[in-house]
PDB file of C-alpha atoms in Angstrom:
ATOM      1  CA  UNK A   1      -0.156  21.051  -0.028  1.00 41.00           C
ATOM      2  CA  UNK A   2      -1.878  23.947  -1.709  1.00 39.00           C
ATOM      3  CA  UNK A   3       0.120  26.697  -2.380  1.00 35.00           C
ATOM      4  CA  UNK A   4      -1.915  29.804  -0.946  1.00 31.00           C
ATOM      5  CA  UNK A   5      -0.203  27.982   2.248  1.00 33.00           C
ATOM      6  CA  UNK A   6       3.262  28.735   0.893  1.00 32.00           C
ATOM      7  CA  UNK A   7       3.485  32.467   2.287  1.00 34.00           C
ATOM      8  CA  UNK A   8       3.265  33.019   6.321  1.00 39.00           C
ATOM      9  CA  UNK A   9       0.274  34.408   7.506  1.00 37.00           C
ATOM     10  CA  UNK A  10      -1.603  35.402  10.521  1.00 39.00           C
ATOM     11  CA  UNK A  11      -3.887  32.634  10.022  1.00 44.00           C
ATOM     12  CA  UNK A  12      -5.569  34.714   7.179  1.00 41.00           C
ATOM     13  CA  UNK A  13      -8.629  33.701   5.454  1.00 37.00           C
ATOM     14  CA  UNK A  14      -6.899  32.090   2.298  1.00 37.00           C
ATOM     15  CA  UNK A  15      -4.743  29.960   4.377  1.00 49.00           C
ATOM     16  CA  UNK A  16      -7.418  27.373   5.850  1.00 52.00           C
ATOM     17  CA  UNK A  17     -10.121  28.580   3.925  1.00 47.00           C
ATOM     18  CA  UNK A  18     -13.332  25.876   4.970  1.00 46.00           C
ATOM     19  CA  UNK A  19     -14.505  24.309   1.271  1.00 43.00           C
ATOM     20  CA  UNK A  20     -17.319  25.998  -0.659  1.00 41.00           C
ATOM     21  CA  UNK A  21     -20.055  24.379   1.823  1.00 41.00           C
ATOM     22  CA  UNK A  22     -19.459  26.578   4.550  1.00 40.00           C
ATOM     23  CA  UNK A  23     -18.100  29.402   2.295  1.00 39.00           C
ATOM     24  CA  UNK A  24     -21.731  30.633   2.165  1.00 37.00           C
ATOM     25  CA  UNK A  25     -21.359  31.856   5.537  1.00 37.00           C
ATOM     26  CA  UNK A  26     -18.460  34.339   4.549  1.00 33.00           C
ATOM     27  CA  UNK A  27     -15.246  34.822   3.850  1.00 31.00           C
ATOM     28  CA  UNK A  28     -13.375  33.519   7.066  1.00 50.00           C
ATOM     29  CA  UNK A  29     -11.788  35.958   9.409  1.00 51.00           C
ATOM     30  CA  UNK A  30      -8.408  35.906  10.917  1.00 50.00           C
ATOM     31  CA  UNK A  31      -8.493  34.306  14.353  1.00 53.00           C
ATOM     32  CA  UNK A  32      -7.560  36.214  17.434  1.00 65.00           C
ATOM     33  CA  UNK A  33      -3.964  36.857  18.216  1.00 76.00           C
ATOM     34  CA  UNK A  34      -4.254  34.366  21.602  1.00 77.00           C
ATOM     35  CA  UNK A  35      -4.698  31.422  18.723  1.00 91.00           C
ATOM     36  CA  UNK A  36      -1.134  32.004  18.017  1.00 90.00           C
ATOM     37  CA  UNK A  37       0.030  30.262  21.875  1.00 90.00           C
ATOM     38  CA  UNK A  38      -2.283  27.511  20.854  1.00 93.00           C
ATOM     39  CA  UNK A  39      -0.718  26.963  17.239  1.00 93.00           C
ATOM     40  CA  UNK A  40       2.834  27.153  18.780  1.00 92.00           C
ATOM     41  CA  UNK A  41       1.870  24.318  21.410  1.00 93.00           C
ATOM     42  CA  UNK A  42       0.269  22.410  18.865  1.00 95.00           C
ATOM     43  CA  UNK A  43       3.777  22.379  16.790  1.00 94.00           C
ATOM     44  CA  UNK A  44       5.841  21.991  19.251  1.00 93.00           C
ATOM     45  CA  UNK A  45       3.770  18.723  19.817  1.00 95.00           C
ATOM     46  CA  UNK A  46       3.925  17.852  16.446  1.00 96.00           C
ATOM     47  CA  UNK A  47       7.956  18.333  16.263  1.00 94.00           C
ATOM     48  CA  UNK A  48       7.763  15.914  19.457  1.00 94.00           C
ATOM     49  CA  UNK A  49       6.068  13.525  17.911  1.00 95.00           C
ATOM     50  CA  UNK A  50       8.097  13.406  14.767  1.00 94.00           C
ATOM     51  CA  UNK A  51      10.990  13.332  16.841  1.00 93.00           C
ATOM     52  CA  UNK A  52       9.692   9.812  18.478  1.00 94.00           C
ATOM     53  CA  UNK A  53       8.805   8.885  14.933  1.00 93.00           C
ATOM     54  CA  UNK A  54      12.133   9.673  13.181  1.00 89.00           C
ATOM     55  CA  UNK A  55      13.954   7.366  15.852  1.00 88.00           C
ATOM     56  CA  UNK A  56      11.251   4.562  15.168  1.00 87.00           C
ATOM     57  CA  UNK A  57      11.214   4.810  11.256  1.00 79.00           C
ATOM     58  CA  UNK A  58      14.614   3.049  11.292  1.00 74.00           C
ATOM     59  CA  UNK A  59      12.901   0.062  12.388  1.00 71.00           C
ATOM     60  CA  UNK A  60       9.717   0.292  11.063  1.00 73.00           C
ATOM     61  CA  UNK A  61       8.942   1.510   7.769  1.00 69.00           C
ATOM     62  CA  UNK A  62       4.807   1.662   7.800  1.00 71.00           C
ATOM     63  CA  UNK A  63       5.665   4.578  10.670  1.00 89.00           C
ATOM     64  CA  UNK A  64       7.115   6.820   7.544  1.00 89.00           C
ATOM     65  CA  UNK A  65       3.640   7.519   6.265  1.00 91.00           C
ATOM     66  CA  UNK A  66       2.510   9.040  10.167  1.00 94.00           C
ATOM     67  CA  UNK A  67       6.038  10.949   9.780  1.00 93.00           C
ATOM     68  CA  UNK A  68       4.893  12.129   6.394  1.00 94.00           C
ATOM     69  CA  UNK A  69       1.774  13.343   7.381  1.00 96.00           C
ATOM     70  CA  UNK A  70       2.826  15.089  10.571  1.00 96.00           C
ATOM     71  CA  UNK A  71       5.724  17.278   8.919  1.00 95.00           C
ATOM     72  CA  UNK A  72       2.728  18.080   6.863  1.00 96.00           C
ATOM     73  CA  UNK A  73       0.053  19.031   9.003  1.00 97.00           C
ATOM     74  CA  UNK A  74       3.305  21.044  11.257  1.00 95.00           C
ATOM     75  CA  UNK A  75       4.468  23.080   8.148  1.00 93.00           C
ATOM     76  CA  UNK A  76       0.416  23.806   7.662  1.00 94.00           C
ATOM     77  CA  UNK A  77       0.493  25.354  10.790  1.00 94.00           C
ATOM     78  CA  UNK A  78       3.959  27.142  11.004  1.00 90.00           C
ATOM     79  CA  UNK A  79       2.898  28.848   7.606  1.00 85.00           C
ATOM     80  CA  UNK A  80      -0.099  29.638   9.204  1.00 80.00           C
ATOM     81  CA  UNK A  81       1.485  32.001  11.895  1.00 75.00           C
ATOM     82  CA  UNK A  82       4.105  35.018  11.232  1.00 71.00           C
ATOM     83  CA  UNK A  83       7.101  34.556  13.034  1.00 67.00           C
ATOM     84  CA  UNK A  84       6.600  30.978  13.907  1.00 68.00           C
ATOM     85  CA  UNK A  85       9.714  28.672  14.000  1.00 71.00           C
ATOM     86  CA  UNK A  86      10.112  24.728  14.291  1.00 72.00           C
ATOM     87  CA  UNK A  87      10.756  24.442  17.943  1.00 74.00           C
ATOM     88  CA  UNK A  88      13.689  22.483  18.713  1.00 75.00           C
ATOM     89  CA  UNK A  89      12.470  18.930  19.922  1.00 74.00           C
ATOM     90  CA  UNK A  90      14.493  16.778  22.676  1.00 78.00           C
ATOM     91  CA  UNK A  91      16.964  13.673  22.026  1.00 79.00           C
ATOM     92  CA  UNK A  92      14.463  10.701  21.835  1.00 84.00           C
ATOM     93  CA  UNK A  93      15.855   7.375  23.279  1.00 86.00           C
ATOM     94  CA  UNK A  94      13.580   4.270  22.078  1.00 86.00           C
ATOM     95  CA  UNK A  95      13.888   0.559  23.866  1.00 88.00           C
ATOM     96  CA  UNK A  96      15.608  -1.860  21.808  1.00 83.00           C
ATOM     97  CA  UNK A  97      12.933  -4.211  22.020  1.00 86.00           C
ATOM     98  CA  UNK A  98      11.082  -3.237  18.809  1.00 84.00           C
ATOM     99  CA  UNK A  99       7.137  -4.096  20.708  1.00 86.00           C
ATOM    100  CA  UNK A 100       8.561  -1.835  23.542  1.00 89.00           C
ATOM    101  CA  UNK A 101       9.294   1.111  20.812  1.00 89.00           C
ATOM    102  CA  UNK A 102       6.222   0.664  18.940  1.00 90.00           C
ATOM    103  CA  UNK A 103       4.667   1.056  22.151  1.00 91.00           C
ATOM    104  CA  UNK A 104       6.529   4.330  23.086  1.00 93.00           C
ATOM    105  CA  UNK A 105       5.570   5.165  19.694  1.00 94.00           C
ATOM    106  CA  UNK A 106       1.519   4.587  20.306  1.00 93.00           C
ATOM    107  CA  UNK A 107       2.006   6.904  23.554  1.00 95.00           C
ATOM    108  CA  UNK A 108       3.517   9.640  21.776  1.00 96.00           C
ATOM    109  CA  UNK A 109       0.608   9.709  19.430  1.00 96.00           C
ATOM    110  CA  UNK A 110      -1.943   9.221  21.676  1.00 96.00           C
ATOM    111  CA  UNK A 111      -0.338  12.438  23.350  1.00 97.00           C
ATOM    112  CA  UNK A 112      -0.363  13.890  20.468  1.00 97.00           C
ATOM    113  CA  UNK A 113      -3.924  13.601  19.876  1.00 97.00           C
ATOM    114  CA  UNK A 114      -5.154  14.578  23.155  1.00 97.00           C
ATOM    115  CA  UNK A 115      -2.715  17.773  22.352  1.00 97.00           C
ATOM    116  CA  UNK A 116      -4.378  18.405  19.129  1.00 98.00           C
ATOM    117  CA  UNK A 117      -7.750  17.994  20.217  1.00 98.00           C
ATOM    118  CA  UNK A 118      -7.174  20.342  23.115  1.00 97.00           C
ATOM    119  CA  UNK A 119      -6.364  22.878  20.438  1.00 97.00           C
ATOM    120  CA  UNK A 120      -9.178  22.096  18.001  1.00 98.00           C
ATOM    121  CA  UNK A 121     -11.722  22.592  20.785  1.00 97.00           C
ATOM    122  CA  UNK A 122     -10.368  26.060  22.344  1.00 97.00           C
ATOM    123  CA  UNK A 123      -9.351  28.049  19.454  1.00 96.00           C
ATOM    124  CA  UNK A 124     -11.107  30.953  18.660  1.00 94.00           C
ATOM    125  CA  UNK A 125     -11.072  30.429  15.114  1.00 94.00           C
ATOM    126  CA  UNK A 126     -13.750  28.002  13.473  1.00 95.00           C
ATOM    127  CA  UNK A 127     -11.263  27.611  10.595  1.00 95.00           C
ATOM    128  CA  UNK A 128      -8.479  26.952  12.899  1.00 95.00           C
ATOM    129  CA  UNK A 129     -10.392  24.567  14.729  1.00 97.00           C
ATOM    130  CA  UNK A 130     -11.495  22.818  11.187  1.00 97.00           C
ATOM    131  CA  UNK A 131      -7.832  22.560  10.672  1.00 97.00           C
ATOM    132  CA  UNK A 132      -7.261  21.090  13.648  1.00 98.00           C
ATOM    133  CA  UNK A 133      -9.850  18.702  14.054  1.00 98.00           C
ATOM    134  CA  UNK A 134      -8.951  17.193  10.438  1.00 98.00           C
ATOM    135  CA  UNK A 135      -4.750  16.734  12.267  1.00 98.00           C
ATOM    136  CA  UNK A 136      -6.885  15.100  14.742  1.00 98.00           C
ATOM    137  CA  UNK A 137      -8.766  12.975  12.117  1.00 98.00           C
ATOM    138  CA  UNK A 138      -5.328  12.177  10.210  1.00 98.00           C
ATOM    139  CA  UNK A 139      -3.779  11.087  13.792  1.00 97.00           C
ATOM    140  CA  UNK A 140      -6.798   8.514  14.935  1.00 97.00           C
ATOM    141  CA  UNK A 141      -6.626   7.208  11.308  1.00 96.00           C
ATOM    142  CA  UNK A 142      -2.765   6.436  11.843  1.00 94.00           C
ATOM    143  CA  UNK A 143      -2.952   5.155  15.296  1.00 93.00           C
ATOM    144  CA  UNK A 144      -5.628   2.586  14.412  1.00 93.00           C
ATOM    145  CA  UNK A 145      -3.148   1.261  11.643  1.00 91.00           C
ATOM    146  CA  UNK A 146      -0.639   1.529  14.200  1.00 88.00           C
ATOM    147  CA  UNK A 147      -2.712  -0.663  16.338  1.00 83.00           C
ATOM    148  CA  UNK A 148      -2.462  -3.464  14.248  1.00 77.00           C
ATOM    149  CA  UNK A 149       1.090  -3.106  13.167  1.00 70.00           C
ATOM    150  CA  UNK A 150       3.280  -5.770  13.955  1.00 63.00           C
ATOM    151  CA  UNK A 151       6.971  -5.169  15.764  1.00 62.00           C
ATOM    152  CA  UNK A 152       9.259  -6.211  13.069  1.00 59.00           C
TER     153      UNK A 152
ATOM    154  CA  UNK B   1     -23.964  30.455   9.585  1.00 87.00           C
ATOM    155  CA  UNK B   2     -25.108  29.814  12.768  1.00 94.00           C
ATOM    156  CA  UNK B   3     -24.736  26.906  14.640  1.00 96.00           C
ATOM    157  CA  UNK B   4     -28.282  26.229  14.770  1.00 97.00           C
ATOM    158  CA  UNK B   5     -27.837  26.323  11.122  1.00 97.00           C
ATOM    159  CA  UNK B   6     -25.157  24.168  10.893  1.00 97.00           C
ATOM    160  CA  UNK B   7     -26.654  21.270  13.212  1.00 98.00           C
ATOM    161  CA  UNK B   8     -29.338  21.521  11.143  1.00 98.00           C
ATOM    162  CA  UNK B   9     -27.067  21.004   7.817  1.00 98.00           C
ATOM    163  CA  UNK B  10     -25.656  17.698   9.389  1.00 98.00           C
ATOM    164  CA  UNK B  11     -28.661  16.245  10.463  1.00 98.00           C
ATOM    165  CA  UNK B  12     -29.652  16.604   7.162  1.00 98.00           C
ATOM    166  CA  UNK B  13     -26.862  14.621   6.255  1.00 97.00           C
ATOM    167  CA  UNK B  14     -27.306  12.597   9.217  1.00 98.00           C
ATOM    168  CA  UNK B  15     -30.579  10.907   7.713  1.00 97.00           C
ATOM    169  CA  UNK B  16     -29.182  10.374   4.487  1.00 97.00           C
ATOM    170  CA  UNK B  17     -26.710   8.159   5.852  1.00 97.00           C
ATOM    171  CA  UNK B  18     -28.480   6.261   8.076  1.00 97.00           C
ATOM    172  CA  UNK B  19     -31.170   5.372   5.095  1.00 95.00           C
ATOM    173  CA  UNK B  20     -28.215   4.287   3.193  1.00 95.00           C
ATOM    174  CA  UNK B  21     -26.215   2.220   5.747  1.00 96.00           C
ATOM    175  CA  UNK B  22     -29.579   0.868   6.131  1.00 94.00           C
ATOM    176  CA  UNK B  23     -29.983   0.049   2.700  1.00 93.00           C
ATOM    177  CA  UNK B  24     -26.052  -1.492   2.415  1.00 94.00           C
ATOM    178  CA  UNK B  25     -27.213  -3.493   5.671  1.00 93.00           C
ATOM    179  CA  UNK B  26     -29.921  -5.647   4.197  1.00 92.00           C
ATOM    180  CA  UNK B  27     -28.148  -6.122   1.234  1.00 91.00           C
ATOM    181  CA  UNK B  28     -25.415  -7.741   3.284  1.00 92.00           C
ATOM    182  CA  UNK B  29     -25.279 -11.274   4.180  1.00 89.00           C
ATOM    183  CA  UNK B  30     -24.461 -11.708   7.501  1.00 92.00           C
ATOM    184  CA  UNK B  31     -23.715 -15.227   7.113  1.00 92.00           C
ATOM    185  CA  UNK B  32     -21.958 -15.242   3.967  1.00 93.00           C
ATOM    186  CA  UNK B  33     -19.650 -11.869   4.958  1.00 93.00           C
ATOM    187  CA  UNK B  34     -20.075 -11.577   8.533  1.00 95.00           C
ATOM    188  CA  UNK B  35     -17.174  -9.645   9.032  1.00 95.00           C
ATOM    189  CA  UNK B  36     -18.484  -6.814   6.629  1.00 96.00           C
ATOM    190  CA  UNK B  37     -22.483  -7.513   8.151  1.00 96.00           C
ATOM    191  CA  UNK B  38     -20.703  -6.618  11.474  1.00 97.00           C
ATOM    192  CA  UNK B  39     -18.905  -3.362  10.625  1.00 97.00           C
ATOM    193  CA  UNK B  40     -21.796  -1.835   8.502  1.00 97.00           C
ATOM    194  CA  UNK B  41     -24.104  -3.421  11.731  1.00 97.00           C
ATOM    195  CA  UNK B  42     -21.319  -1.218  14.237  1.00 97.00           C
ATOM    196  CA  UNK B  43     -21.682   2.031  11.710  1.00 98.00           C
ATOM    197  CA  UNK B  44     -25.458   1.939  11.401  1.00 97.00           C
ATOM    198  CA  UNK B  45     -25.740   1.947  15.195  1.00 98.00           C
ATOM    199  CA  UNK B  46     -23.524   4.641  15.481  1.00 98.00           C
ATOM    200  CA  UNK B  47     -24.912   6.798  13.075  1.00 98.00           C
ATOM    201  CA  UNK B  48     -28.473   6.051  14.260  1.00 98.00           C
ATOM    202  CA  UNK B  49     -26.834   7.668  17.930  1.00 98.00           C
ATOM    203  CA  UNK B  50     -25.367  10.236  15.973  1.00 98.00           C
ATOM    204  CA  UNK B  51     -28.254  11.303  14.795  1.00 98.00           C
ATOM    205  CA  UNK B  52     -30.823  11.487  17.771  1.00 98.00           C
ATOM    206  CA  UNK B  53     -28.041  13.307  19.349  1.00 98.00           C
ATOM    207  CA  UNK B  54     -28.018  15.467  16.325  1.00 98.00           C
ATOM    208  CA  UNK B  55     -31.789  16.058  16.988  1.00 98.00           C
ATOM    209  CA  UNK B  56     -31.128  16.937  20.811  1.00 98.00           C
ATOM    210  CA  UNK B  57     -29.029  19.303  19.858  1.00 98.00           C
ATOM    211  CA  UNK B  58     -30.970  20.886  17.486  1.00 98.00           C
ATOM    212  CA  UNK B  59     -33.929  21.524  19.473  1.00 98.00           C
ATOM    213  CA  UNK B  60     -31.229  22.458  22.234  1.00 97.00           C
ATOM    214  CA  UNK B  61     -30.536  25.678  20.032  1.00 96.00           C
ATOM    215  CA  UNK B  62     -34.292  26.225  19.834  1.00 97.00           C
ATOM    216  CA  UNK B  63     -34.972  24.666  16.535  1.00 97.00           C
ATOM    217  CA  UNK B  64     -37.273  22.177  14.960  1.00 98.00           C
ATOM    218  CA  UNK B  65     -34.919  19.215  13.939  1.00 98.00           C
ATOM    219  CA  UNK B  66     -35.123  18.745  10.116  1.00 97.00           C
ATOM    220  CA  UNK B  67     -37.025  15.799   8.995  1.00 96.00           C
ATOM    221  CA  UNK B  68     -35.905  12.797   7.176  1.00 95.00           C
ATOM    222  CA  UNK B  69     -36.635  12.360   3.314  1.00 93.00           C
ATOM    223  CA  UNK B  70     -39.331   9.472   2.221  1.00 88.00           C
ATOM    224  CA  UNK B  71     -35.848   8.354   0.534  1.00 86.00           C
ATOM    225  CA  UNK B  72     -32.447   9.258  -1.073  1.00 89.00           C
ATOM    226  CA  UNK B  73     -30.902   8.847  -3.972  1.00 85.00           C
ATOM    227  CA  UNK B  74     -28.388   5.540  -4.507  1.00 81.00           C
ATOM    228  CA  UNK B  75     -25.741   5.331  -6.500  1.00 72.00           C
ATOM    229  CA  UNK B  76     -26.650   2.399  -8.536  1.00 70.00           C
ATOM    230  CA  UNK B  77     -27.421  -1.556  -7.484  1.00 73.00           C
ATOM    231  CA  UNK B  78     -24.310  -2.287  -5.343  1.00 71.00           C
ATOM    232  CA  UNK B  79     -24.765  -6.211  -4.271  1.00 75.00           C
ATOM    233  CA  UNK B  80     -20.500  -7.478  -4.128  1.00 88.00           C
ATOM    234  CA  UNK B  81     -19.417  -6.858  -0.962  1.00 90.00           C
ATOM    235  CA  UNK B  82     -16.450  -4.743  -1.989  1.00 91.00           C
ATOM    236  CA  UNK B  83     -18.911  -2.596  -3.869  1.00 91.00           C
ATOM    237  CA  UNK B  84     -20.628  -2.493  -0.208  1.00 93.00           C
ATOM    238  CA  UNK B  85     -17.706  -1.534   1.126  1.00 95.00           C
ATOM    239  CA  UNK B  86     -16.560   1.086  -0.655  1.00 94.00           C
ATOM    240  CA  UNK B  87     -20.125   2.646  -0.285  1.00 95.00           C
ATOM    241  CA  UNK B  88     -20.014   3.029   3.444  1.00 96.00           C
ATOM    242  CA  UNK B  89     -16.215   3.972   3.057  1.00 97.00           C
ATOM    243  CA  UNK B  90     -17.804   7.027   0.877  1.00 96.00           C
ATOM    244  CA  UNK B  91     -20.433   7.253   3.760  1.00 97.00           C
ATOM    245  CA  UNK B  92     -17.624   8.144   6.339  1.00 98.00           C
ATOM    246  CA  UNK B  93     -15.418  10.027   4.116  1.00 98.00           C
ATOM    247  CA  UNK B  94     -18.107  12.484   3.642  1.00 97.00           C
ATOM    248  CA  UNK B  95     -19.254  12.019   7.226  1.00 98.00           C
ATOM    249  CA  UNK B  96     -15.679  13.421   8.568  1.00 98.00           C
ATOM    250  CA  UNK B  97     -16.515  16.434   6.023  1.00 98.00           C
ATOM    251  CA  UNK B  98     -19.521  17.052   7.200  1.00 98.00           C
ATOM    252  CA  UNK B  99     -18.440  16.932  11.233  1.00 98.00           C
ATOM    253  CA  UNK B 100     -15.698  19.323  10.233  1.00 98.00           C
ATOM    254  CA  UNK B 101     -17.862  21.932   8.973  1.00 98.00           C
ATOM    255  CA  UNK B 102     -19.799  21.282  12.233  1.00 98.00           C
ATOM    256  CA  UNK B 103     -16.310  21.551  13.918  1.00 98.00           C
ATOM    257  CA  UNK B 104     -16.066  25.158  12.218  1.00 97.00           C
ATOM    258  CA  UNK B 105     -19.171  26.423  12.925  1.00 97.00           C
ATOM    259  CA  UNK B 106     -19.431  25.836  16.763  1.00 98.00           C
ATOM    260  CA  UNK B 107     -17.801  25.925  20.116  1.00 97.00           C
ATOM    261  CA  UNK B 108     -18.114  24.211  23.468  1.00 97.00           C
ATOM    262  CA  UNK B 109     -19.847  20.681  23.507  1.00 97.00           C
ATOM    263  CA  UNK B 110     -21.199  20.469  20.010  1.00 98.00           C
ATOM    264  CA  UNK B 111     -17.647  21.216  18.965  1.00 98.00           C
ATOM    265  CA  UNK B 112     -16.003  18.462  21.332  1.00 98.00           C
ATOM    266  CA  UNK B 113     -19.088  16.567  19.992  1.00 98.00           C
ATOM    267  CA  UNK B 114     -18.405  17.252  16.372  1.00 98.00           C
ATOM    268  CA  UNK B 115     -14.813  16.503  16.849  1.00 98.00           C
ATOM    269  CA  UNK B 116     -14.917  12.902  18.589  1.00 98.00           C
ATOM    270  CA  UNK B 117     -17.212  12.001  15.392  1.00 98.00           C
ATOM    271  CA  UNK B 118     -14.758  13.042  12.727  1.00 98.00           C
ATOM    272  CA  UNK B 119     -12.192  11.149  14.138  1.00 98.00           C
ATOM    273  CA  UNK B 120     -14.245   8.263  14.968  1.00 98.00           C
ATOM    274  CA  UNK B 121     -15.486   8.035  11.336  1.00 98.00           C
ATOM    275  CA  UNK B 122     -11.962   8.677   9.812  1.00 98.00           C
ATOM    276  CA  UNK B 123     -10.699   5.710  12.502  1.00 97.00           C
ATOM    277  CA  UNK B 124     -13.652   3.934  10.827  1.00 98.00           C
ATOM    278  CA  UNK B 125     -12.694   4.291   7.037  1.00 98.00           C
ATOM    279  CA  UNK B 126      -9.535   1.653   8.368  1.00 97.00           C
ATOM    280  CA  UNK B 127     -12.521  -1.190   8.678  1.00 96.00           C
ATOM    281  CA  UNK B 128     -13.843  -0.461   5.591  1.00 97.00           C
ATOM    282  CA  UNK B 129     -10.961  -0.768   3.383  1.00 96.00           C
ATOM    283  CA  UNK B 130      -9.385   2.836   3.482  1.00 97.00           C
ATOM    284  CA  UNK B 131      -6.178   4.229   4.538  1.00 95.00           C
ATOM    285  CA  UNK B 132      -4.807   6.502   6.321  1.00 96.00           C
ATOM    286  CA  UNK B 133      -4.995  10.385   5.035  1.00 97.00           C
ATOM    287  CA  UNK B 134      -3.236  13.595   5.742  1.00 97.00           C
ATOM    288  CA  UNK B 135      -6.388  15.647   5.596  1.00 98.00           C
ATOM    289  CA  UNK B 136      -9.345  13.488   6.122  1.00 98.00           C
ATOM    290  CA  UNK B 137     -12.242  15.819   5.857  1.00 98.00           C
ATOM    291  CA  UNK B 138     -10.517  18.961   3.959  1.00 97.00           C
ATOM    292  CA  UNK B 139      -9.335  17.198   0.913  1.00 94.00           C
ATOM    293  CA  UNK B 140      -8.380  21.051  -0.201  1.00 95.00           C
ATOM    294  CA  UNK B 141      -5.385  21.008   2.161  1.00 95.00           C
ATOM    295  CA  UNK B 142      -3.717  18.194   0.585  1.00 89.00           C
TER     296      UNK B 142
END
């Protein structure tokens, strides 16, 4: 992760700066403050889903990379906004049967993207909603190789 | 930017796609690699929709929609099928770029629009041989 993330900001113009294509357009401009409510429910859906996927890794270890990139796409986002803390997630109970927890597991992110897509298409922020929409990307590209993956 | 702008900046990129899936296309043999003939067959036809929609839009915002090129660059004579491949992988790698920027630059449907086409060409990248990214589409992030 690049480190002009490292420092919390209001969603500031060097945190999800777009690349130099649309950086001919300007320098980007922090997002209004109601963006903030929309980052904090997209985390808290991301600490969800991790949640669902830290039970499941046990089983399955292909579902580390989707826990990998979701801790990374939440700490993108929590760095993004001052004041923002990791919501505290609920206990997550997964079947035993490991095709009826990959299932749970599909739900969760299929939750997650319909979460994450609501975001992308109401923030106020372009760059926000760039950020967004690439979490989006990242979490159809995982749940298609969860769609193949095989209950151990 | 505007977004008149911007739609016009992606069906620029729009054509040069579909000319080159095109081009990958009839250099694939559909009954030697069928499976490959098929998804390159699946990405052509959704890029050809992408772009008339692209056009729609366009004119939509009040503009002229941008006109295709007699015909783009190619990166060399790819004929293996991997080499295939890999060149339509590259096709919707930069494709989820290029929606993104859309994404950025918009609101309402063409957003939504923008939005269901990144993911659908990062879900794509899968049947082409890629994997699975943290930032498809802002490589800068990573």
């Amino acid at each position: 992760m690049g480190s002009a993330l490292a420092a919390p900001l209001v969603l500031a113009a060097c945190d999800i700066d777009p690349p130099a294509r649309e950086s001919s357009s300007g320098p980007a401009t922090a997002p209004p403050p109601e963006d903030a409510d929309l980052v904090a429910s997209v985390v808290a859906e991301l600490a969800r889903a991790e949640a669902v996927l830290a039970e499941a890794a046990t089983r399955s270890a292909a579902l580390g990379a989707v826990r990998t990139a979701h801790a990374a796409h939440r700490e993108l986002l929590i760095g993004a906004v001052e004041g923002a803390e990791l919501p505290a997630s609920e206990p997550v109970h997964l079947p035993d049967d490991p095709e009826r927890a990959l299932s749970v597991v599909r739900r969760s992110e299929r939750r997650l993207q319909r979460a994450v897509r609501e975001g992308c298409t109401a923030a106020a922020s372009g760059d926000l909603a760039r950020v967004l929409a690439s979490i989006a990307a990242s979490t159809a590209q995982h749940s298609a190789a969860l769609s193949s993956e095989v209950a151990p | 930017m505007t977004t008149l702008d911007a739609l016009q900046e992606t069906l620029a990129a729009e054509h040069a796609t579909l000319y080159t899936y095109g081009v990958l296309g009839a250099r694939t043999s559909q009954g030697a690699t069928p499976e490959l003939y098929g998804v390159l067959d699946a990405a052509y036809r959704r890029h050809r929709s992408r772009r008339d929609q692209l056009r729609l839009m366009v004119e939509e915002a009040g503009g002229e929609p941008v006109a295709a090129a007699a015909a783009y660059e190619l990166d060399g004579r790819l004929l293996r099928a991997d080499q295939l491949a890999s060149a339509a992988l590259d096709l919707e790698v930069s494709g989820v770029q290029t929606m993104l920027a859309l994404v950025a630059q918009s609101s309402g449907t063409v957003r939504s629009w923008a939005l269901t086409e990144a993911t659908w060409s990062a879900a794509w990248q899968l049947e082409l041989g890629g994997t699975p990214q943290t930032w498809p589409g802002a490589p800068e992030l990573d």
